[in-house]
Each structure stands twice: as structure tokens, then as C-alpha cells.
Amino acid sequence: VNREKIARNYYHGFAIVPSGDVSPASFVFNQQLKPLPYDPKAAKNILNTEKFDFRRKFTIISVAEYEPLALLIADDLTELG
């Protein structure tokens, strides 16, 4: 998922992209970790290596307030196949 695009388009540039799943505002945030780059080709290679079934359908369920965010995520996942 392109977190930089989400920070730019959904949060209008007012978000900090964390290096993991912990908010930079949290006391357990590790500033020494570097964020993984957005690399759909590498992600697809990993999924292929792990025999991921790209025919599998996913449904993202969201409340209306977060639908634009869910659509950004869905777009990124759709790019993978």
C-alpha cells in the first residue's frame, strides 16, 4: 500500500508516514526503523514466491467516513493483480 500517497491525498500532506504499524506519537515508536519503500513489483514477487492465489477476491469494509481511504488502498491492491 502506497502510504505516501495516502498521506498526500487522504490526509492532504498533514500525515507522517510511520516506519511500521505504530504511530510516531506512540511511546513505543522506534525512530531507528526505516520505512519499507512502496514497491509493487517486489511485493508481487514475494506473493508469487509464497504461491498467493491472485484469483482470490477481497472485500474491504469501511464506514462511509473512511471510504475514500479504503478506495486508495483498494486501488493499490488492484495494481498487484
Tab-separated table of N, CA and C in Angstrom:
chain	number	residue	atom	x	y	z
A	1	VAL	N	0.855	-1.171	0.000
A	1	VAL	CA	0.000	0.000	0.000
A	1	VAL	C	0.899	1.231	0.000
A	2	ASN	N	0.587	2.156	-0.885
A	2	ASN	CA	1.385	3.369	-1.024
A	2	ASN	C	0.989	4.355	0.075
A	3	ARG	N	1.691	4.265	1.186
A	3	ARG	CA	1.354	5.097	2.342
A	3	ARG	C	1.671	6.572	2.106
A	4	GLU	N	2.677	6.853	1.274
A	4	GLU	CA	2.984	8.246	0.950
A	4	GLU	C	1.823	8.889	0.184
A	5	LYS	N	1.215	8.112	-0.747
A	5	LYS	CA	0.069	8.605	-1.499
A	5	LYS	C	-1.115	8.848	-0.564
A	6	ILE	N	-1.299	7.972	0.404
A	6	ILE	CA	-2.388	8.157	1.372
A	6	ILE	C	-2.145	9.417	2.192
A	7	ALA	N	-0.897	9.607	2.650
A	7	ALA	CA	-0.579	10.807	3.429
A	7	ALA	C	-0.825	12.068	2.609
A	8	ARG	N	-0.477	12.011	1.342
A	8	ARG	CA	-0.613	13.173	0.453
A	8	ARG	C	-2.078	13.417	0.063
A	9	ASN	N	-2.777	12.368	-0.385
A	9	ASN	CA	-4.116	12.536	-0.954
A	9	ASN	C	-5.248	12.473	0.064
A	10	TYR	N	-5.136	11.614	1.058
A	10	TYR	CA	-6.222	11.468	2.024
A	10	TYR	C	-6.066	12.453	3.184
A	11	TYR	N	-4.813	12.588	3.651
A	11	TYR	CA	-4.552	13.479	4.779
A	11	TYR	C	-4.027	14.847	4.330
A	12	HIS	N	-4.028	15.093	3.018
A	12	HIS	CA	-3.657	16.389	2.436
A	12	HIS	C	-2.279	16.857	2.890
A	13	GLY	N	-1.350	15.897	3.047
A	13	GLY	CA	0.020	16.226	3.410
A	13	GLY	C	0.250	16.456	4.889
A	14	PHE	N	-0.767	16.271	5.709
A	14	PHE	CA	-0.639	16.511	7.148
A	14	PHE	C	-0.386	15.239	7.945
A	15	ALA	N	0.062	14.182	7.285
A	15	ALA	CA	0.331	12.918	7.978
A	15	ALA	C	1.819	12.609	7.911
A	16	ILE	N	2.292	11.928	8.909
A	16	ILE	CA	3.664	11.419	8.929
A	16	ILE	C	3.579	9.931	8.635
A	17	VAL	N	4.311	9.477	7.623
A	17	VAL	CA	4.295	8.057	7.273
A	17	VAL	C	5.217	7.328	8.247
A	18	PRO	N	4.652	6.455	9.086
A	18	PRO	CA	5.486	5.743	10.047
A	18	PRO	C	6.288	4.626	9.383
A	19	SER	N	7.312	4.174	10.071
A	19	SER	CA	8.146	3.103	9.540
A	19	SER	C	7.540	1.729	9.783
A	20	GLY	N	6.452	1.667	10.486
A	20	GLY	CA	5.794	0.388	10.764
A	20	GLY	C	4.329	0.628	11.062
A	21	ASP	N	3.786	-0.204	11.913
A	21	ASP	CA	2.355	-0.088	12.222
A	21	ASP	C	2.097	0.668	13.517
A	22	VAL	N	3.131	1.347	14.036
A	22	VAL	CA	2.998	2.101	15.274
A	22	VAL	C	3.109	3.589	14.949
A	23	SER	N	2.227	4.374	15.489
A	23	SER	CA	2.231	5.820	15.257
A	23	SER	C	3.496	6.457	15.821
A	24	PRO	N	4.053	7.432	15.102
A	24	PRO	CA	5.207	8.154	15.641
A	24	PRO	C	4.892	8.873	16.954
A	25	ALA	N	3.619	9.072	17.263
A	25	ALA	CA	3.232	9.712	18.517
A	25	ALA	C	3.276	8.742	19.700
A	26	SER	N	3.408	7.454	19.425
A	26	SER	CA	3.403	6.441	20.483
A	26	SER	C	4.758	6.366	21.178
A	27	PHE	N	4.752	6.065	22.459
A	27	PHE	CA	5.998	5.928	23.207
A	27	PHE	C	6.789	4.690	22.783
A	28	VAL	N	6.166	3.759	22.088
A	28	VAL	CA	6.884	2.559	21.632
A	28	VAL	C	7.394	2.689	20.196
A	29	PHE	N	7.192	3.851	19.584
A	29	PHE	CA	7.666	4.069	18.220
A	29	PHE	C	9.188	4.022	18.191
A	30	ASN	N	9.730	3.283	17.224
A	30	ASN	CA	11.184	3.148	17.077
A	30	ASN	C	11.656	4.018	15.917
A	31	GLN	N	12.315	5.124	16.226
A	31	GLN	CA	12.767	6.061	15.196
A	31	GLN	C	13.903	5.499	14.349
A	32	GLN	N	14.537	4.428	14.792
A	32	GLN	CA	15.655	3.859	14.049
A	32	GLN	C	15.206	2.978	12.895
A	33	LEU	N	13.944	2.571	12.890
A	33	LEU	CA	13.433	1.757	11.792
A	33	LEU	C	13.184	2.634	10.576
A	34	LYS	N	13.570	2.140	9.419
A	34	LYS	CA	13.330	2.853	8.172
A	34	LYS	C	12.086	2.273	7.503
A	35	PRO	N	11.229	3.132	6.936
A	35	PRO	CA	10.029	2.605	6.272
A	35	PRO	C	10.392	1.795	5.036
A	36	LEU	N	9.616	0.766	4.781
A	36	LEU	CA	9.802	-0.006	3.558
A	36	LEU	C	9.338	0.831	2.384
A	37	PRO	N	10.067	0.804	1.283
A	37	PRO	CA	9.639	1.595	0.124
A	37	PRO	C	8.400	0.986	-0.525
A	38	TYR	N	7.633	1.829	-1.186
A	38	TYR	CA	6.489	1.337	-1.947
A	38	TYR	C	7.039	0.723	-3.226
A	39	ASP	N	6.904	-0.579	-3.350
A	39	ASP	CA	7.470	-1.292	-4.491
A	39	ASP	C	6.524	-2.420	-4.887
A	40	PRO	N	5.504	-2.122	-5.708
A	40	PRO	CA	4.513	-3.139	-6.065
A	40	PRO	C	5.136	-4.349	-6.760
A	41	LYS	N	6.173	-4.127	-7.552
A	41	LYS	CA	6.806	-5.251	-8.253
A	41	LYS	C	7.445	-6.218	-7.256
A	42	ALA	N	8.158	-5.685	-6.272
A	42	ALA	CA	8.766	-6.540	-5.244
A	42	ALA	C	7.692	-7.248	-4.425
A	43	ALA	N	6.605	-6.534	-4.124
A	43	ALA	CA	5.511	-7.140	-3.364
A	43	ALA	C	4.898	-8.296	-4.138
A	44	LYS	N	4.684	-8.090	-5.438
A	44	LYS	CA	4.096	-9.149	-6.257
A	44	LYS	C	5.037	-10.350	-6.337
A	45	ASN	N	6.341	-10.093	-6.429
A	45	ASN	CA	7.313	-11.188	-6.442
A	45	ASN	C	7.250	-12.008	-5.161
A	46	ILE	N	7.132	-11.317	-4.021
A	46	ILE	CA	7.019	-12.027	-2.738
A	46	ILE	C	5.746	-12.862	-2.712
A	47	LEU	N	4.638	-12.269	-3.145
A	47	LEU	CA	3.369	-13.005	-3.154
A	47	LEU	C	3.433	-14.205	-4.094
A	48	ASN	N	4.079	-14.047	-5.236
A	48	ASN	CA	4.247	-15.175	-6.162
A	48	ASN	C	5.105	-16.268	-5.535
A	49	THR	N	6.177	-15.875	-4.861
A	49	THR	CA	7.054	-16.842	-4.198
A	49	THR	C	6.291	-17.652	-3.151
A	50	GLU	N	5.362	-16.981	-2.480
A	50	GLU	CA	4.565	-17.634	-1.439
A	50	GLU	C	3.309	-18.306	-1.989
A	51	LYS	N	3.209	-18.375	-3.330
A	51	LYS	CA	2.090	-19.060	-4.010
A	51	LYS	C	0.737	-18.425	-3.694
A	52	PHE	N	0.724	-17.100	-3.593
A	52	PHE	CA	-0.531	-16.389	-3.357
A	52	PHE	C	-1.461	-16.580	-4.542
A	53	ASP	N	-2.728	-16.812	-4.273
A	53	ASP	CA	-3.738	-17.003	-5.312
A	53	ASP	C	-4.339	-15.649	-5.680
A	54	PHE	N	-3.881	-15.077	-6.800
A	54	PHE	CA	-4.344	-13.763	-7.227
A	54	PHE	C	-5.789	-13.784	-7.732
A	55	ARG	N	-6.368	-14.951	-7.892
A	55	ARG	CA	-7.774	-15.028	-8.293
A	55	ARG	C	-8.695	-14.791	-7.105
A	56	ARG	N	-8.144	-14.822	-5.920
A	56	ARG	CA	-8.923	-14.656	-4.702
A	56	ARG	C	-9.497	-13.238	-4.627
A	57	LYS	N	-10.744	-13.132	-4.249
A	57	LYS	CA	-11.428	-11.842	-4.135
A	57	LYS	C	-11.364	-11.345	-2.691
A	58	PHE	N	-11.206	-10.044	-2.544
A	58	PHE	CA	-11.200	-9.408	-1.234
A	58	PHE	C	-12.294	-8.365	-1.196
A	59	THR	N	-12.859	-8.164	-0.024
A	59	THR	CA	-13.824	-7.108	0.193
A	59	THR	C	-13.304	-6.238	1.318
A	60	ILE	N	-13.181	-4.957	1.043
A	60	ILE	CA	-12.784	-4.011	2.080
A	60	ILE	C	-14.061	-3.374	2.603
A	61	ILE	N	-14.300	-3.540	3.880
A	61	ILE	CA	-15.499	-2.999	4.509
A	61	ILE	C	-15.087	-1.764	5.305
A	62	SER	N	-15.797	-0.675	5.074
A	62	SER	CA	-15.442	0.576	5.727
A	62	SER	C	-16.696	1.371	6.032
A	63	VAL	N	-16.615	2.164	7.073
A	63	VAL	CA	-17.697	3.116	7.321
A	63	VAL	C	-17.563	4.228	6.286
A	64	ALA	N	-18.630	4.925	6.019
A	64	ALA	CA	-18.659	5.948	4.968
A	64	ALA	C	-17.554	6.983	5.145
A	65	GLU	N	-17.271	7.345	6.361
A	65	GLU	CA	-16.256	8.368	6.640
A	65	GLU	C	-14.885	7.991	6.075
A	66	TYR	N	-14.553	6.702	6.070
A	66	TYR	CA	-13.241	6.247	5.611
A	66	TYR	C	-13.266	5.621	4.221
A	67	GLU	N	-14.378	5.755	3.524
A	67	GLU	CA	-14.468	5.159	2.188
A	67	GLU	C	-13.392	5.677	1.226
A	68	PRO	N	-13.078	6.975	1.214
A	68	PRO	CA	-12.000	7.423	0.317
A	68	PRO	C	-10.658	6.759	0.627
A	69	LEU	N	-10.376	6.532	1.888
A	69	LEU	CA	-9.151	5.837	2.276
A	69	LEU	C	-9.201	4.383	1.827
A	70	ALA	N	-10.326	3.736	2.028
A	70	ALA	CA	-10.479	2.344	1.605
A	70	ALA	C	-10.309	2.218	0.095
A	71	LEU	N	-10.791	3.202	-0.655
A	71	LEU	CA	-10.650	3.163	-2.109
A	71	LEU	C	-9.193	3.328	-2.545
A	72	LEU	N	-8.422	4.160	-1.842
A	72	LEU	CA	-6.995	4.294	-2.146
A	72	LEU	C	-6.278	2.966	-1.924
A	73	ILE	N	-6.606	2.305	-0.820
A	73	ILE	CA	-6.000	1.004	-0.521
A	73	ILE	C	-6.421	-0.026	-1.559
A	74	ALA	N	-7.703	-0.034	-1.922
A	74	ALA	CA	-8.201	-0.973	-2.919
A	74	ALA	C	-7.493	-0.773	-4.259
A	75	ASP	N	-7.271	0.487	-4.641
A	75	ASP	CA	-6.559	0.770	-5.893
A	75	ASP	C	-5.158	0.171	-5.885
A	76	ASP	N	-4.450	0.336	-4.762
A	76	ASP	CA	-3.097	-0.221	-4.664
A	76	ASP	C	-3.103	-1.738	-4.725
A	77	LEU	N	-4.062	-2.355	-4.065
A	77	LEU	CA	-4.143	-3.815	-4.086
A	77	LEU	C	-4.530	-4.318	-5.487
A	78	THR	N	-5.376	-3.564	-6.167
A	78	THR	CA	-5.780	-3.939	-7.523
A	78	THR	C	-4.585	-3.933	-8.478
A	79	GLU	N	-3.658	-3.007	-8.270
A	79	GLU	CA	-2.444	-2.945	-9.098
A	79	GLU	C	-1.638	-4.242	-9.054
A	80	LEU	N	-1.704	-4.931	-7.911
A	80	LEU	CA	-0.936	-6.180	-7.777
A	80	LEU	C	-1.546	-7.325	-8.562
A	81	GLY	N	-2.796	-7.213	-8.907
A	81	GLY	CA	-3.435	-8.268	-9.676
A	81	GLY	C	-4.606	-8.765	-8.981
